[in-house]
Tab-separated table of C-alpha atoms and ligand atoms in Angstrom:
chain	number	residue	atom	x	y	z
A	1	UNK	CA	-45.468	-14.569	-4.486
A	2	UNK	CA	-46.733	-11.017	-4.823
A	3	UNK	CA	-44.472	-8.204	-5.947
A	4	UNK	CA	-44.581	-6.569	-2.499
A	5	UNK	CA	-43.488	-9.787	-0.814
A	6	UNK	CA	-40.664	-10.284	-3.283
A	7	UNK	CA	-39.367	-6.756	-2.613
A	8	UNK	CA	-39.598	-7.377	1.142
A	9	UNK	CA	-37.645	-10.624	0.757
A	10	UNK	CA	-34.953	-8.843	-1.256
A	11	UNK	CA	-34.657	-6.111	1.374
A	12	UNK	CA	-34.264	-8.721	4.146
A	13	UNK	CA	-31.685	-10.601	2.058
A	14	UNK	CA	-29.710	-7.404	1.412
A	15	UNK	CA	-29.746	-6.539	5.133
A	16	UNK	CA	-28.561	-10.043	6.030
A	17	UNK	CA	-25.736	-9.821	3.493
A	18	UNK	CA	-24.727	-6.438	4.885
A	19	UNK	CA	-24.564	-7.822	8.427
A	20	UNK	CA	-22.431	-10.716	7.208
A	21	UNK	CA	-20.095	-8.322	5.402
A	22	UNK	CA	-19.776	-6.113	8.482
A	23	UNK	CA	-18.579	-9.098	10.510
A	24	UNK	CA	-15.533	-9.495	8.236
A	25	UNK	CA	-13.115	-6.590	7.877
A	26	UNK	CA	-14.174	-4.205	5.123
A	27	UNK	CA	-11.828	-4.178	2.163
A	28	UNK	CA	-10.583	-0.822	0.924
A	29	UNK	CA	-9.693	-2.196	-2.459
A	30	UNK	CA	-9.786	1.132	-4.235
A	31	UNK	CA	-6.433	2.773	-3.639
A	32	UNK	CA	-7.986	6.203	-3.426
A	33	UNK	CA	-5.858	9.195	-2.362
A	34	UNK	CA	-9.066	11.261	-2.196
A	35	UNK	CA	-10.398	9.203	0.726
A	36	UNK	CA	-7.626	9.395	3.328
A	37	UNK	CA	-8.211	7.263	6.434
A	38	UNK	CA	-5.083	8.036	8.466
A	39	UNK	CA	-3.400	11.225	9.690
A	40	UNK	CA	-0.399	11.311	7.277
A	41	UNK	CA	-2.592	10.583	4.256
A	42	UNK	CA	-5.021	13.279	5.376
A	43	UNK	CA	-2.309	15.933	5.836
A	44	UNK	CA	-0.982	15.146	2.372
A	45	UNK	CA	-4.489	15.241	0.909
A	46	UNK	CA	-5.060	18.667	2.482
A	47	UNK	CA	-1.831	20.028	0.944
A	48	UNK	CA	-2.779	18.614	-2.435
A	49	UNK	CA	-6.171	20.344	-2.226
A	50	UNK	CA	-4.547	23.667	-1.188
A	51	UNK	CA	-2.097	23.501	-4.108
A	52	UNK	CA	-4.953	22.525	-6.415
A	53	UNK	CA	-7.033	25.523	-5.242
A	54	UNK	CA	-4.189	28.068	-5.604
A	55	UNK	CA	-3.037	26.788	-8.997
A	56	UNK	CA	-6.708	26.531	-10.065
A	57	UNK	CA	-7.234	30.263	-9.342
A	58	UNK	CA	-3.997	31.108	-11.218
A	59	UNK	CA	-5.071	28.936	-14.147
A	60	UNK	CA	-8.513	30.544	-14.383
A	61	UNK	CA	-6.943	34.036	-14.120
A	62	UNK	CA	-4.283	33.450	-16.792
A	63	UNK	CA	-6.496	31.487	-19.168
A	64	UNK	CA	-9.295	34.060	-18.696
A	65	UNK	CA	-6.973	36.964	-19.521
A	66	UNK	CA	-5.684	35.173	-22.621
A	67	UNK	CA	-9.225	34.424	-23.795
A	68	UNK	CA	-10.312	38.026	-23.114
A	69	UNK	CA	-7.255	39.435	-24.927
A	70	UNK	CA	-7.787	37.223	-27.976
A	71	UNK	CA	-11.401	38.363	-28.192
A	72	UNK	CA	-10.894	42.014	-27.301
A	73	UNK	CA	-7.929	42.647	-29.603
A	74	UNK	CA	-8.958	40.497	-32.545
A	75	UNK	CA	-8.275	42.043	-35.963
A	76	UNK	CA	-10.912	44.697	-36.714
A	77	UNK	CA	-12.535	44.499	-40.095
A	78	UNK	CA	-12.790	48.233	-40.791
A	79	UNK	CA	-10.292	50.992	-41.503
A	80	UNK	CA	-9.191	51.039	-37.831
A	81	UNK	CA	-6.815	48.165	-38.604
A	82	UNK	CA	-4.391	50.614	-40.155
A	83	UNK	CA	-4.065	52.596	-36.905
A	84	UNK	CA	-1.176	51.798	-34.607
A	85	UNK	CA	-2.313	50.569	-31.112
A	86	UNK	CA	-1.174	52.536	-28.013
A	87	UNK	CA	2.431	51.715	-27.070
A	88	UNK	CA	2.955	51.030	-23.331
A	89	UNK	CA	6.467	50.814	-21.883
A	90	UNK	CA	6.689	49.498	-18.322
A	91	UNK	CA	4.505	50.019	-15.270
A	92	UNK	CA	6.077	49.898	-11.828
A	93	UNK	CA	2.837	48.932	-10.080
A	94	UNK	CA	2.110	45.998	-12.383
A	95	UNK	CA	5.698	44.729	-12.302
A	96	UNK	CA	5.872	44.892	-8.499
A	97	UNK	CA	2.511	43.083	-8.283
A	98	UNK	CA	3.496	40.197	-10.556
A	99	UNK	CA	6.808	39.754	-8.740
A	100	UNK	CA	5.602	40.005	-5.141
A	101	UNK	CA	2.408	37.925	-5.486
A	102	UNK	CA	4.088	34.791	-6.915
A	103	UNK	CA	6.839	35.049	-4.253
A	104	UNK	CA	4.189	35.161	-1.514
A	105	UNK	CA	2.371	32.161	-3.033
A	106	UNK	CA	5.623	30.169	-3.255
A	107	UNK	CA	6.467	30.965	0.389
A	108	UNK	CA	3.013	29.867	1.548
A	109	UNK	CA	3.359	26.565	-0.359
A	110	UNK	CA	6.912	25.949	0.944
A	111	UNK	CA	5.849	26.691	4.536
A	112	UNK	CA	2.801	24.436	4.483
A	113	UNK	CA	4.686	21.583	2.748
A	114	UNK	CA	7.643	21.800	5.137
A	115	UNK	CA	5.322	21.571	8.135
A	116	UNK	CA	3.591	18.454	6.850
A	117	UNK	CA	6.843	16.806	5.698
A	118	UNK	CA	8.295	17.342	9.185
A	119	UNK	CA	5.187	15.901	10.844
A	120	UNK	CA	5.096	12.870	8.567
A	121	UNK	CA	8.822	12.063	8.330
A	122	UNK	CA	10.559	13.327	11.425
A	123	UNK	CA	8.071	12.233	14.054
A	124	UNK	CA	9.867	9.958	16.509
A	125	UNK	CA	7.898	7.010	17.866
A	126	UNK	CA	6.498	7.198	21.383
A	127	UNK	CA	7.596	4.292	23.604
A	128	UNK	CA	4.269	2.506	23.336
A	129	UNK	CA	3.986	2.623	19.536
A	130	UNK	CA	3.938	-0.633	17.610
A	131	UNK	CA	7.196	-0.979	15.693
A	132	UNK	CA	7.276	-2.861	12.428
A	133	UNK	CA	10.194	-3.393	10.065
A	134	UNK	CA	9.340	-3.821	6.409
A	135	UNK	CA	12.027	-5.147	4.057
A	136	UNK	CA	11.447	-4.949	0.324
A	137	UNK	CA	12.520	-7.964	-1.723
A	138	UNK	CA	12.161	-8.712	-5.434
A	139	UNK	CA	9.051	-9.042	-5.406
A	140	UNK	CA	7.532	-9.361	-1.976
A	141	UNK	CA	7.524	-7.703	1.436
A	142	UNK	CA	9.162	-9.176	4.524
A	143	UNK	CA	7.444	-7.954	7.691
A	144	UNK	CA	9.075	-8.128	11.141
A	145	UNK	CA	7.685	-7.278	14.574
A	146	UNK	CA	10.903	-7.038	16.643
A	147	UNK	CA	9.082	-6.557	19.971
A	148	UNK	CA	6.906	-9.628	19.370
A	149	UNK	CA	9.457	-11.821	17.616
A	150	UNK	CA	7.098	-12.286	14.672
A	151	UNK	CA	8.137	-12.711	11.045
A	152	UNK	CA	5.532	-12.659	8.306
A	153	UNK	CA	5.137	-11.411	4.746
A	154	UNK	CA	3.060	-9.199	2.476
A	155	UNK	CA	0.314	-8.503	5.033
A	156	UNK	CA	0.949	-6.000	7.801
A	157	UNK	CA	-1.349	-6.329	10.784
A	158	UNK	CA	-1.689	-3.305	13.036
A	159	UNK	CA	-4.246	-1.961	15.493
A	160	UNK	CA	-6.787	0.506	14.120
A	161	UNK	CA	-6.720	3.834	15.857
A	162	UNK	CA	-10.171	5.312	16.355
A	163	UNK	CA	-8.890	7.737	19.011
A	164	UNK	CA	-5.681	8.590	17.126
A	165	UNK	CA	-3.584	6.935	19.843
A	166	UNK	CA	-2.420	3.732	18.148
A	167	UNK	CA	0.201	4.776	15.662
A	168	UNK	CA	2.388	2.174	13.972
A	169	UNK	CA	5.952	3.121	13.107
A	170	UNK	CA	7.467	1.456	10.082
A	171	UNK	CA	11.179	1.072	9.528
A	172	UNK	CA	11.686	0.585	5.797
A	173	UNK	CA	14.661	-1.311	4.365
A	174	UNK	CA	15.549	-3.181	1.195
A	175	UNK	CA	17.291	-6.492	0.576
A	176	UNK	CA	18.159	-5.794	-3.047
A	177	UNK	CA	17.048	-2.826	-5.157
A	178	UNK	CA	15.065	0.332	-4.379
A	179	UNK	CA	11.359	-0.264	-3.724
A	180	UNK	CA	8.702	2.166	-2.559
A	181	UNK	CA	6.077	1.552	0.094
A	182	UNK	CA	2.661	2.980	-0.733
A	183	UNK	CA	-0.734	2.418	0.839
A	184	UNK	CA	-2.564	5.420	-0.626
A	185	UNK	CA	-5.355	5.703	1.939
A	186	UNK	CA	-2.921	5.611	4.862
A	187	UNK	CA	0.184	7.545	3.815
A	188	UNK	CA	2.302	8.833	0.965
A	189	UNK	CA	5.128	6.919	-0.690
A	190	UNK	CA	8.443	6.234	1.045
A	191	UNK	CA	11.393	4.530	-0.643
A	192	UNK	CA	13.042	1.377	0.710
A	193	UNK	CA	16.736	1.805	-0.047
A	194	UNK	CA	19.529	-0.788	0.352
A	195	UNK	CA	21.853	-0.072	3.320
A	196	UNK	CA	19.591	2.609	4.695
A	197	UNK	CA	16.581	2.850	6.985
A	198	UNK	CA	13.682	5.143	6.206
A	199	UNK	CA	10.787	5.669	8.585
A	200	UNK	CA	7.117	6.384	8.289
A	201	UNK	CA	4.092	6.041	10.517
A	202	UNK	CA	0.388	5.501	10.072
A	203	UNK	CA	-2.707	5.376	12.244
A	204	UNK	CA	-5.543	3.740	10.287
A	205	UNK	CA	-8.802	5.129	11.688
A	206	UNK	CA	-11.140	2.354	10.620
A	207	UNK	CA	-10.601	-1.369	10.898
A	208	UNK	CA	-10.239	-2.793	7.432
A	209	UNK	CA	-7.925	-4.188	4.807
A	210	UNK	CA	-6.054	-1.429	2.996
A	211	UNK	CA	-4.500	-2.336	-0.330
A	212	UNK	CA	-1.179	-0.894	-1.451
A	213	UNK	CA	1.706	-1.653	-3.767
A	214	UNK	CA	5.314	-1.001	-4.620
A	215	UNK	CA	5.598	2.417	-6.235
A	216	UNK	CA	9.157	2.323	-7.605
A	217	UNK	CA	10.074	0.220	-10.627
A	218	UNK	CA	12.126	-2.657	-9.227
A	219	UNK	CA	12.154	-5.260	-12.007
A	220	UNK	CA	9.920	-7.635	-13.947
A	221	UNK	CA	7.294	-8.222	-11.263
A	222	UNK	CA	7.227	-4.682	-9.852
A	223	UNK	CA	3.543	-4.367	-10.724
A	224	UNK	CA	2.771	-7.541	-8.763
A	225	UNK	CA	4.489	-6.476	-5.558
A	226	UNK	CA	1.210	-5.900	-3.757
A	227	UNK	CA	0.707	-5.459	-0.052
A	228	UNK	CA	-2.116	-5.259	2.438
A	229	UNK	CA	-2.424	-3.454	5.721
A	230	UNK	CA	-4.861	-5.269	7.984
A	231	UNK	CA	-6.026	-2.743	10.575
A	232	UNK	CA	-8.010	-4.397	13.331
A	233	UNK	CA	-9.414	-3.680	16.766
A	234	UNK	CA	-6.582	-3.738	19.324
A	235	UNK	CA	-8.014	-6.898	20.924
A	236	UNK	CA	-8.065	-8.692	17.551
A	237	UNK	CA	-4.531	-7.519	16.870
A	238	UNK	CA	-3.382	-8.939	20.224
A	239	UNK	CA	-5.005	-12.280	19.341
A	240	UNK	CA	-3.209	-12.254	15.981
A	241	UNK	CA	0.179	-11.690	17.650
A	242	UNK	CA	-0.426	-14.601	20.028
A	243	UNK	CA	-1.211	-16.894	17.072
A	244	UNK	CA	1.805	-15.710	15.079
A	245	UNK	CA	4.199	-16.238	17.973
A	246	UNK	CA	3.416	-19.938	18.079
A	247	UNK	CA	5.696	-22.466	16.439
A	248	UNK	CA	4.401	-24.215	13.334
A	249	UNK	CA	1.712	-26.838	13.842
A	250	UNK	CA	3.096	-30.370	13.832
A	251	UNK	CA	0.157	-32.239	12.334
A	252	UNK	CA	0.742	-36.010	12.515
A	253	UNK	CA	-1.356	-36.389	9.332
A	254	UNK	CA	1.155	-34.329	7.344
A	255	UNK	CA	4.394	-36.090	8.329
A	256	UNK	CA	5.029	-37.349	4.806
A	257	UNK	CA	4.556	-33.947	3.205
A	258	UNK	CA	6.776	-32.417	5.836
A	259	UNK	CA	9.513	-34.942	5.019
A	260	UNK	CA	9.225	-34.165	1.291
A	261	UNK	CA	9.389	-30.439	2.021
A	262	UNK	CA	12.470	-30.901	4.194
A	263	UNK	CA	14.193	-33.019	1.551
A	264	UNK	CA	13.853	-30.328	-1.107
A	265	UNK	CA	15.580	-26.998	-1.696
A	266	UNK	CA	12.445	-25.245	-0.315
A	267	UNK	CA	14.132	-25.080	3.108
A	268	UNK	CA	17.043	-23.050	1.736
A	269	UNK	CA	14.745	-20.092	1.125
A	270	UNK	CA	11.753	-20.498	3.451
A	271	UNK	CA	11.811	-20.536	7.233
A	272	UNK	CA	9.238	-22.579	9.122
A	273	UNK	CA	9.735	-22.134	12.850
A	274	UNK	CA	9.685	-25.536	14.502
A	275	UNK	CA	10.685	-27.445	11.379
A	276	UNK	CA	14.284	-27.970	12.363
A	277	UNK	CA	17.753	-26.844	11.430
A	278	UNK	CA	17.408	-27.097	7.662
A	279	UNK	CA	14.965	-24.223	7.290
A	280	UNK	CA	15.957	-22.237	10.385
A	281	UNK	CA	16.805	-18.662	9.511
A	282	UNK	CA	16.200	-19.011	5.767
A	283	UNK	CA	15.182	-15.545	4.670
A	284	UNK	CA	15.393	-15.544	0.898
A	285	UNK	CA	11.678	-16.249	0.507
A	286	UNK	CA	8.657	-15.484	2.722
A	287	UNK	CA	8.429	-17.154	6.163
A	288	UNK	CA	5.866	-19.962	5.920
A	289	UNK	CA	5.322	-20.708	9.629
A	290	UNK	CA	1.745	-19.363	9.469
A	291	UNK	CA	1.265	-19.347	5.693
A	292	UNK	CA	-2.421	-20.228	5.899
A	293	UNK	CA	-3.185	-17.179	8.054
A	294	UNK	CA	-2.474	-14.974	5.043
A	295	UNK	CA	-5.071	-13.957	2.475
A	296	UNK	CA	-2.952	-14.104	-0.639
A	297	UNK	CA	-0.048	-15.911	-2.292
A	298	UNK	CA	2.816	-14.517	-4.370
A	299	UNK	CA	2.543	-11.086	-2.689
A	300	UNK	CA	-1.077	-10.487	-3.574
A	301	UNK	CA	-1.062	-12.087	-7.025
A	302	UNK	CA	-3.574	-14.847	-6.217
A	303	UNK	CA	-5.879	-15.548	-3.281
A	304	UNK	CA	-4.746	-18.190	-0.819
A	305	UNK	CA	-7.008	-21.111	-1.708
A	306	UNK	CA	-6.012	-24.810	-1.787
A	307	UNK	CA	-6.261	-24.920	-5.597
A	308	UNK	CA	-4.180	-21.756	-6.006
A	309	UNK	CA	-1.596	-22.979	-3.507
A	310	UNK	CA	-1.218	-26.194	-5.476
A	311	UNK	CA	-0.852	-24.310	-8.755
A	312	UNK	CA	1.664	-21.949	-7.135
A	313	UNK	CA	3.880	-24.713	-5.713
A	314	UNK	CA	3.638	-26.643	-8.984
A	315	UNK	CA	4.935	-23.714	-11.010
A	316	UNK	CA	5.082	-20.162	-9.582
A	317	UNK	CA	6.155	-18.912	-13.010
A	318	UNK	CA	2.605	-19.358	-14.314
A	319	UNK	CA	1.071	-16.901	-11.837
A	320	UNK	CA	4.098	-14.639	-11.539
A	321	UNK	CA	6.472	-14.942	-14.506
A	322	UNK	CA	10.027	-13.982	-13.627
A	323	UNK	CA	9.609	-14.395	-9.866
A	324	UNK	CA	12.618	-15.853	-8.088
A	325	UNK	CA	10.878	-19.059	-6.947
A	326	UNK	CA	11.465	-21.848	-9.482
A	327	UNK	CA	9.224	-24.794	-10.198
A	328	UNK	CA	10.576	-27.710	-8.129
A	329	UNK	CA	9.225	-30.171	-10.736
A	330	UNK	CA	7.438	-32.286	-8.151
A	331	UNK	CA	5.598	-35.432	-9.144
A	332	UNK	CA	1.816	-35.152	-8.657
A	333	UNK	CA	2.145	-37.349	-5.558
A	334	UNK	CA	4.901	-35.187	-4.016
A	335	UNK	CA	2.928	-32.067	-4.911
A	336	UNK	CA	-0.154	-33.356	-3.080
A	337	UNK	CA	1.889	-34.218	0.001
A	338	UNK	CA	3.731	-30.885	0.130
A	339	UNK	CA	0.538	-28.889	-0.354
A	340	UNK	CA	-1.233	-30.976	2.320
A	341	UNK	CA	1.636	-30.161	4.667
A	342	UNK	CA	1.608	-26.422	3.825
A	343	UNK	CA	-2.108	-26.333	4.523
A	344	UNK	CA	-1.526	-27.377	8.113
A	345	UNK	CA	0.542	-24.205	8.674
A	346	UNK	CA	-2.248	-22.162	10.193
B	401	CUA	CU1	9.354	-3.260	-5.541
B	401	CUA	CU2	8.581	-2.045	-7.432
């Protein structure tokens, strides 16, 4: 093959790969506050830049004056060093200037910040807005869609909002200690506090997966309390809600695994809608009704693959030491059956 042909082939291959990647949702894996992709994040970015510009000018002014003074009034080498420098006592103009200017700057910063804080925190949801309740647990996120009767975990689906019309309002609560909800490209941090509801909203502009994490130390696995916002086209979001509203699949091939699962303490913590009384309403661990529709396990610690699921069920403490799910000490045969059953939960 000639060099030209090889280059051409590479270009075609790269284009094909790009098309394939565009079909799946793009992943915003870099949690970058400098690339806001929703209104609240953008307002906060703009404030940060304004503060940075003002303090930058002050820094250059002060540091420049200090540098100039050090150079200009360095110790002279000649006889002049024995002369006393001019003594200046007070100057009304200068004192008024350095009092009034900082006050003006502080008022500008307070005014701009207050406006954005009000817009981000106090905005009340319009009737049509999607409402989502997020409950922080040690160390995962429970996600409820009260209007759709959906319960899921760690991955928050919402419609993307190209026209700025589809905002999602989040009610933030905690089941145990204080957590903090942070998806840097979509909004600032908001605490989840026991016995209290905080609110925030976001309107992701581009479909994609936005990565975030808990931003308040909440115990051993705080750093592994990861979350994803999956922003999709409104039609795709609708499809997702329809799938999530279904009861769990009752695969006749997985009856044995289902029986093992039901006989174990798993059902005390995990709800699987359609499984029966034992698991109904269990809320201590993530809802597993549509476990296989999620991308990750252990709140973002490992990707949701069959091998990882098996390792997780075998001993969660290996992937996430200190997490509140114990190893159930299953025999290899029981493990295979339970994992086979879990994999039917699409
Ligand atoms: Cu939850 Cu840190």
